């Protein structure tokens, strides 16, 4: 077995920066490293916090993806909610190995927002009807005959 010469090989950090395409981007005046990999635990934490709008939770996700203190700098620079969603979508794509543009990330956010405002596709009114409280089944239509008030016959 032959021994490989290792004196010319770069450090791990230099190697990883080279193969992962390390670069930076300026977002709201703040230079950030473009995410090159999804941090361990990020996807699980994202699922856990998906319904939260608490500042601390959002800050935690931004810190995991872009680094500490970035969220506060963006907020101080006037970043809004939709803008933050766009940057997070872009950052997650970059971390996953997809080179998404900011315009594509904005479009994805817009489509998601539009989809959340509509009824689920493929469901008609009957499918969306709530189940009956007593049986768990769908409520039955009450016949018109049992709810119509009858006119009293006149006594002439």
mmCIF file with all atom_site columns, N, CA and C in Angstrom, residues 68-113:
data_model
loop_
_atom_site.group_PDB
_atom_site.id
_atom_site.type_symbol
_atom_site.label_atom_id
_atom_site.label_alt_id
_atom_site.label_comp_id
_atom_site.label_asym_id
_atom_site.label_entity_id
_atom_site.label_seq_id
_atom_site.pdbx_PDB_ins_code
_atom_site.Cartn_x
_atom_site.Cartn_y
_atom_site.Cartn_z
_atom_site.occupancy
_atom_site.B_iso_or_equiv
_atom_site.pdbx_formal_charge
_atom_site.auth_seq_id
_atom_site.auth_comp_id
_atom_site.auth_asym_id
_atom_site.auth_atom_id
_atom_site.pdbx_PDB_model_num
ATOM 1   N N  . UNK A 1 68  ? -25.745 34.254 13.430 1.00 0.00 ? 68  UNK A N  1
ATOM 2   C CA . UNK A 1 68  ? -26.285 35.089 14.509 1.00 0.00 ? 68  UNK A CA 1
ATOM 3   C C  . UNK A 1 68  ? -26.270 36.572 14.149 1.00 0.00 ? 68  UNK A C  1
ATOM 4   N N  . UNK A 1 69  ? -27.196 37.305 14.729 1.00 0.00 ? 69  UNK A N  1
ATOM 5   C CA . UNK A 1 69  ? -27.308 38.763 14.606 1.00 0.00 ? 69  UNK A CA 1
ATOM 6   C C  . UNK A 1 69  ? -27.787 39.253 13.240 1.00 0.00 ? 69  UNK A C  1
ATOM 7   N N  . UNK A 1 70  ? -27.988 38.361 12.286 1.00 0.00 ? 70  UNK A N  1
ATOM 8   C CA . UNK A 1 70  ? -28.437 38.766 10.947 1.00 0.00 ? 70  UNK A CA 1
ATOM 9   C C  . UNK A 1 70  ? -29.884 39.255 11.010 1.00 0.00 ? 70  UNK A C  1
ATOM 10  N N  . UNK A 1 71  ? -30.738 38.515 11.711 1.00 0.00 ? 71  UNK A N  1
ATOM 11  C CA . UNK A 1 71  ? -32.154 38.879 11.786 1.00 0.00 ? 71  UNK A CA 1
ATOM 12  C C  . UNK A 1 71  ? -32.335 40.298 12.313 1.00 0.00 ? 71  UNK A C  1
ATOM 13  N N  . UNK A 1 72  ? -31.676 40.612 13.422 1.00 0.00 ? 72  UNK A N  1
ATOM 14  C CA . UNK A 1 72  ? -31.791 41.950 14.009 1.00 0.00 ? 72  UNK A CA 1
ATOM 15  C C  . UNK A 1 72  ? -31.317 43.035 13.054 1.00 0.00 ? 72  UNK A C  1
ATOM 16  N N  . UNK A 1 73  ? -30.259 42.758 12.324 1.00 0.00 ? 73  UNK A N  1
ATOM 17  C CA . UNK A 1 73  ? -29.754 43.736 11.352 1.00 0.00 ? 73  UNK A CA 1
ATOM 18  C C  . UNK A 1 73  ? -30.757 43.967 10.238 1.00 0.00 ? 73  UNK A C  1
ATOM 19  N N  . UNK A 1 74  ? -31.406 42.890 9.778  1.00 0.00 ? 74  UNK A N  1
ATOM 20  C CA . UNK A 1 74  ? -32.409 43.028 8.721  1.00 0.00 ? 74  UNK A CA 1
ATOM 21  C C  . UNK A 1 74  ? -33.626 43.798 9.220  1.00 0.00 ? 74  UNK A C  1
ATOM 22  N N  . UNK A 1 75  ? -34.065 43.508 10.426 1.00 0.00 ? 75  UNK A N  1
ATOM 23  C CA . UNK A 1 75  ? -35.213 44.219 11.003 1.00 0.00 ? 75  UNK A CA 1
ATOM 24  C C  . UNK A 1 75  ? -34.873 45.697 11.154 1.00 0.00 ? 75  UNK A C  1
ATOM 25  N N  . UNK A 1 76  ? -33.678 45.979 11.656 1.00 0.00 ? 76  UNK A N  1
ATOM 26  C CA . UNK A 1 76  ? -33.241 47.375 11.812 1.00 0.00 ? 76  UNK A CA 1
ATOM 27  C C  . UNK A 1 76  ? -33.178 48.094 10.472 1.00 0.00 ? 76  UNK A C  1
ATOM 28  N N  . UNK A 1 77  ? -32.904 47.349 9.409  1.00 0.00 ? 77  UNK A N  1
ATOM 29  C CA . UNK A 1 77  ? -32.822 47.939 8.073  1.00 0.00 ? 77  UNK A CA 1
ATOM 30  C C  . UNK A 1 77  ? -34.193 48.070 7.407  1.00 0.00 ? 77  UNK A C  1
ATOM 31  N N  . UNK A 1 78  ? -35.251 47.640 8.101  1.00 0.00 ? 78  UNK A N  1
ATOM 32  C CA . UNK A 1 78  ? -36.602 47.826 7.580  1.00 0.00 ? 78  UNK A CA 1
ATOM 33  C C  . UNK A 1 78  ? -37.197 46.637 6.852  1.00 0.00 ? 78  UNK A C  1
ATOM 34  N N  . UNK A 1 79  ? -36.610 45.445 6.987  1.00 0.00 ? 79  UNK A N  1
ATOM 35  C CA . UNK A 1 79  ? -37.138 44.273 6.298  1.00 0.00 ? 79  UNK A CA 1
ATOM 36  C C  . UNK A 1 79  ? -38.517 43.933 6.841  1.00 0.00 ? 79  UNK A C  1
ATOM 37  N N  . UNK A 1 80  ? -39.445 43.640 5.935  1.00 0.00 ? 80  UNK A N  1
ATOM 38  C CA . UNK A 1 80  ? -40.806 43.267 6.296  1.00 0.00 ? 80  UNK A CA 1
ATOM 39  C C  . UNK A 1 80  ? -41.025 41.766 6.204  1.00 0.00 ? 80  UNK A C  1
ATOM 40  N N  . UNK A 1 81  ? -42.234 41.360 6.535  1.00 0.00 ? 81  UNK A N  1
ATOM 41  C CA . UNK A 1 81  ? -42.582 39.940 6.610  1.00 0.00 ? 81  UNK A CA 1
ATOM 42  C C  . UNK A 1 81  ? -42.440 39.226 5.263  1.00 0.00 ? 81  UNK A C  1
ATOM 43  N N  . UNK A 1 82  ? -43.041 39.785 4.218  1.00 0.00 ? 82  UNK A N  1
ATOM 44  C CA . UNK A 1 82  ? -42.978 39.147 2.895  1.00 0.00 ? 82  UNK A CA 1
ATOM 45  C C  . UNK A 1 82  ? -41.547 39.094 2.379  1.00 0.00 ? 82  UNK A C  1
ATOM 46  N N  . UNK A 1 83  ? -40.808 40.131 2.647  1.00 0.00 ? 83  UNK A N  1
ATOM 47  C CA . UNK A 1 83  ? -39.405 40.180 2.243  1.00 0.00 ? 83  UNK A CA 1
ATOM 48  C C  . UNK A 1 83  ? -38.612 39.095 2.977  1.00 0.00 ? 83  UNK A C  1
ATOM 49  N N  . UNK A 1 84  ? -38.874 38.929 4.273  1.00 0.00 ? 84  UNK A N  1
ATOM 50  C CA . UNK A 1 84  ? -38.192 37.910 5.053  1.00 0.00 ? 84  UNK A CA 1
ATOM 51  C C  . UNK A 1 84  ? -38.539 36.516 4.542  1.00 0.00 ? 84  UNK A C  1
ATOM 52  N N  . UNK A 1 85  ? -39.818 36.271 4.237  1.00 0.00 ? 85  UNK A N  1
ATOM 53  C CA . UNK A 1 85  ? -40.218 34.977 3.683  1.00 0.00 ? 85  UNK A CA 1
ATOM 54  C C  . UNK A 1 85  ? -39.494 34.699 2.368  1.00 0.00 ? 85  UNK A C  1
ATOM 55  N N  . UNK A 1 86  ? -39.337 35.729 1.552  1.00 0.00 ? 86  UNK A N  1
ATOM 56  C CA . UNK A 1 86  ? -38.637 35.578 0.283  1.00 0.00 ? 86  UNK A CA 1
ATOM 57  C C  . UNK A 1 86  ? -37.176 35.212 0.512  1.00 0.00 ? 86  UNK A C  1
ATOM 58  N N  . UNK A 1 87  ? -36.515 35.906 1.441  1.00 0.00 ? 87  UNK A N  1
ATOM 59  C CA . UNK A 1 87  ? -35.104 35.631 1.734  1.00 0.00 ? 87  UNK A CA 1
ATOM 60  C C  . UNK A 1 87  ? -34.945 34.230 2.327  1.00 0.00 ? 87  UNK A C  1
ATOM 61  N N  . UNK A 1 88  ? -35.854 33.827 3.212  1.00 0.00 ? 88  UNK A N  1
ATOM 62  C CA . UNK A 1 88  ? -35.784 32.483 3.784  1.00 0.00 ? 88  UNK A CA 1
ATOM 63  C C  . UNK A 1 88  ? -35.992 31.414 2.715  1.00 0.00 ? 88  UNK A C  1
ATOM 64  N N  . UNK A 1 89  ? -36.937 31.630 1.816  1.00 0.00 ? 89  UNK A N  1
ATOM 65  C CA . UNK A 1 89  ? -37.171 30.679 0.729  1.00 0.00 ? 89  UNK A CA 1
ATOM 66  C C  . UNK A 1 89  ? -35.930 30.558 -0.146 1.00 0.00 ? 89  UNK A C  1
ATOM 67  N N  . UNK A 1 90  ? -35.335 31.700 -0.481 1.00 0.00 ? 90  UNK A N  1
ATOM 68  C CA . UNK A 1 90  ? -34.109 31.715 -1.280 1.00 0.00 ? 90  UNK A CA 1
ATOM 69  C C  . UNK A 1 90  ? -32.978 31.010 -0.544 1.00 0.00 ? 90  UNK A C  1
ATOM 70  N N  . UNK A 1 91  ? -32.817 31.313 0.744  1.00 0.00 ? 91  UNK A N  1
ATOM 71  C CA . UNK A 1 91  ? -31.745 30.716 1.530  1.00 0.00 ? 91  UNK A CA 1
ATOM 72  C C  . UNK A 1 91  ? -31.883 29.211 1.670  1.00 0.00 ? 91  UNK A C  1
ATOM 73  N N  . UNK A 1 92  ? -33.112 28.737 1.888  1.00 0.00 ? 92  UNK A N  1
ATOM 74  C CA . UNK A 1 92  ? -33.326 27.296 2.004  1.00 0.00 ? 92  UNK A CA 1
ATOM 75  C C  . UNK A 1 92  ? -33.042 26.596 0.685  1.00 0.00 ? 92  UNK A C  1
ATOM 76  N N  . UNK A 1 93  ? -33.405 27.235 -0.433 1.00 0.00 ? 93  UNK A N  1
ATOM 77  C CA . UNK A 1 93  ? -33.101 26.655 -1.745 1.00 0.00 ? 93  UNK A CA 1
ATOM 78  C C  . UNK A 1 93  ? -31.592 26.563 -1.942 1.00 0.00 ? 93  UNK A C  1
ATOM 79  N N  . UNK A 1 94  ? -30.880 27.639 -1.620 1.00 0.00 ? 94  UNK A N  1
ATOM 80  C CA . UNK A 1 94  ? -29.420 27.640 -1.763 1.00 0.00 ? 94  UNK A CA 1
ATOM 81  C C  . UNK A 1 94  ? -28.800 26.550 -0.899 1.00 0.00 ? 94  UNK A C  1
ATOM 82  N N  . UNK A 1 95  ? -29.259 26.435 0.333  1.00 0.00 ? 95  UNK A N  1
ATOM 83  C CA . UNK A 1 95  ? -28.723 25.435 1.259  1.00 0.00 ? 95  UNK A CA 1
ATOM 84  C C  . UNK A 1 95  ? -28.982 24.018 0.771  1.00 0.00 ? 95  UNK A C  1
ATOM 85  N N  . UNK A 1 96  ? -30.069 23.832 0.033  1.00 0.00 ? 96  UNK A N  1
ATOM 86  C CA . UNK A 1 96  ? -30.415 22.514 -0.492 1.00 0.00 ? 96  UNK A CA 1
ATOM 87  C C  . UNK A 1 96  ? -29.732 22.209 -1.815 1.00 0.00 ? 96  UNK A C  1
ATOM 88  N N  . UNK A 1 97  ? -28.970 23.162 -2.326 1.00 0.00 ? 97  UNK A N  1
ATOM 89  C CA . UNK A 1 97  ? -28.253 22.932 -3.577 1.00 0.00 ? 97  UNK A CA 1
ATOM 90  C C  . UNK A 1 97  ? -28.967 23.432 -4.818 1.00 0.00 ? 97  UNK A C  1
ATOM 91  N N  . UNK A 1 98  ? -30.061 24.164 -4.643 1.00 0.00 ? 98  UNK A N  1
ATOM 92  C CA . UNK A 1 98  ? -30.805 24.720 -5.769 1.00 0.00 ? 98  UNK A CA 1
ATOM 93  C C  . UNK A 1 98  ? -30.445 26.192 -5.917 1.00 0.00 ? 98  UNK A C  1
ATOM 94  N N  . UNK A 1 99  ? -29.921 26.566 -7.069 1.00 0.00 ? 99  UNK A N  1
ATOM 95  C CA . UNK A 1 99  ? -29.528 27.957 -7.285 1.00 0.00 ? 99  UNK A CA 1
ATOM 96  C C  . UNK A 1 99  ? -30.751 28.749 -7.744 1.00 0.00 ? 99  UNK A C  1
ATOM 97  N N  . UNK A 1 100 ? -31.534 29.203 -6.798 1.00 0.00 ? 100 UNK A N  1
ATOM 98  C CA . UNK A 1 100 ? -32.768 29.950 -7.052 1.00 0.00 ? 100 UNK A CA 1
ATOM 99  C C  . UNK A 1 100 ? -32.461 31.440 -7.027 1.00 0.00 ? 100 UNK A C  1
ATOM 100 N N  . UNK A 1 101 ? -33.081 32.181 -7.925 1.00 0.00 ? 101 UNK A N  1
ATOM 101 C CA . UNK A 1 101 ? -32.910 33.635 -7.925 1.00 0.00 ? 101 UNK A CA 1
ATOM 102 C C  . UNK A 1 101 ? -33.857 34.251 -6.893 1.00 0.00 ? 101 UNK A C  1
ATOM 103 N N  . UNK A 1 102 ? -33.609 35.502 -6.553 1.00 0.00 ? 102 UNK A N  1
ATOM 104 C CA . UNK A 1 102 ? -34.513 36.194 -5.621 1.00 0.00 ? 102 UNK A CA 1
ATOM 105 C C  . UNK A 1 102 ? -35.904 36.327 -6.245 1.00 0.00 ? 102 UNK A C  1
ATOM 106 N N  . UNK A 1 103 ? -35.974 36.560 -7.558 1.00 0.00 ? 103 UNK A N  1
ATOM 107 C CA . UNK A 1 103 ? -37.266 36.678 -8.247 1.00 0.00 ? 103 UNK A CA 1
ATOM 108 C C  . UNK A 1 103 ? -38.039 35.360 -8.167 1.00 0.00 ? 103 UNK A C  1
ATOM 109 N N  . UNK A 1 104 ? -37.348 34.243 -8.333 1.00 0.00 ? 104 UNK A N  1
ATOM 110 C CA . UNK A 1 104 ? -38.012 32.945 -8.240 1.00 0.00 ? 104 UNK A CA 1
ATOM 111 C C  . UNK A 1 104 ? -38.496 32.682 -6.808 1.00 0.00 ? 104 UNK A C  1
ATOM 112 N N  . UNK A 1 105 ? -37.721 33.095 -5.840 1.00 0.00 ? 105 UNK A N  1
ATOM 113 C CA . UNK A 1 105 ? -38.135 32.935 -4.437 1.00 0.00 ? 105 UNK A CA 1
ATOM 114 C C  . UNK A 1 105 ? -39.363 33.792 -4.145 1.00 0.00 ? 105 UNK A C  1
ATOM 115 N N  . UNK A 1 106 ? -39.374 35.018 -4.647 1.00 0.00 ? 106 UNK A N  1
ATOM 116 C CA . UNK A 1 106 ? -40.529 35.902 -4.450 1.00 0.00 ? 106 UNK A CA 1
ATOM 117 C C  . UNK A 1 106 ? -41.780 35.300 -5.088 1.00 0.00 ? 106 UNK A C  1
ATOM 118 N N  . UNK A 1 107 ? -41.641 34.746 -6.277 1.00 0.00 ? 107 UNK A N  1
ATOM 119 C CA . UNK A 1 107 ? -42.766 34.111 -6.968 1.00 0.00 ? 107 UNK A CA 1
ATOM 120 C C  . UNK A 1 107 ? -43.281 32.906 -6.173 1.00 0.00 ? 107 UNK A C  1
ATOM 121 N N  . UNK A 1 108 ? -42.376 32.118 -5.610 1.00 0.00 ? 108 UNK A N  1
ATOM 122 C CA . UNK A 1 108 ? -42.776 30.960 -4.805 1.00 0.00 ? 108 UNK A CA 1
ATOM 123 C C  . UNK A 1 108 ? -43.558 31.406 -3.569 1.00 0.00 ? 108 UNK A C  1
ATOM 124 N N  . UNK A 1 109 ? -43.121 32.488 -2.937 1.00 0.00 ? 109 UNK A N  1
ATOM 125 C CA . UNK A 1 109 ? -43.817 33.023 -1.769 1.00 0.00 ? 109 UNK A CA 1
ATOM 126 C C  . UNK A 1 109 ? -45.201 33.533 -2.176 1.00 0.00 ? 109 UNK A C  1
ATOM 127 N N  . UNK A 1 110 ? -45.278 34.228 -3.299 1.00 0.00 ? 110 UNK A N  1
ATOM 128 C CA . UNK A 1 110 ? -46.558 34.751 -3.776 1.00 0.00 ? 110 UNK A CA 1
ATOM 129 C C  . UNK A 1 110 ? -47.530 33.616 -4.093 1.00 0.00 ? 110 UNK A C  1
ATOM 130 N N  . UNK A 1 111 ? -47.038 32.559 -4.725 1.00 0.00 ? 111 UNK A N  1
ATOM 131 C CA . UNK A 1 111 ? -47.899 31.410 -5.044 1.00 0.00 ? 111 UNK A CA 1
ATOM 132 C C  . UNK A 1 111 ? -48.379 30.716 -3.780 1.00 0.00 ? 111 UNK A C  1
ATOM 133 N N  . UNK A 1 112 ? -47.508 30.577 -2.807 1.00 0.00 ? 112 UNK A N  1
ATOM 134 C CA . UNK A 1 112 ? -47.886 29.947 -1.536 1.00 0.00 ? 112 UNK A CA 1
ATOM 135 C C  . UNK A 1 112 ? -48.947 30.778 -0.816 1.00 0.00 ? 112 UNK A C  1
ATOM 136 N N  . UNK A 1 113 ? -48.776 32.091 -0.821 1.00 0.00 ? 113 UNK A N  1
ATOM 137 C CA . UNK A 1 113 ? -49.747 32.974 -0.175 1.00 0.00 ? 113 UNK A CA 1
ATOM 138 C C  . UNK A 1 113 ? -51.097 32.890 -0.860 1.00 0.00 ? 113 UNK A C  1
#
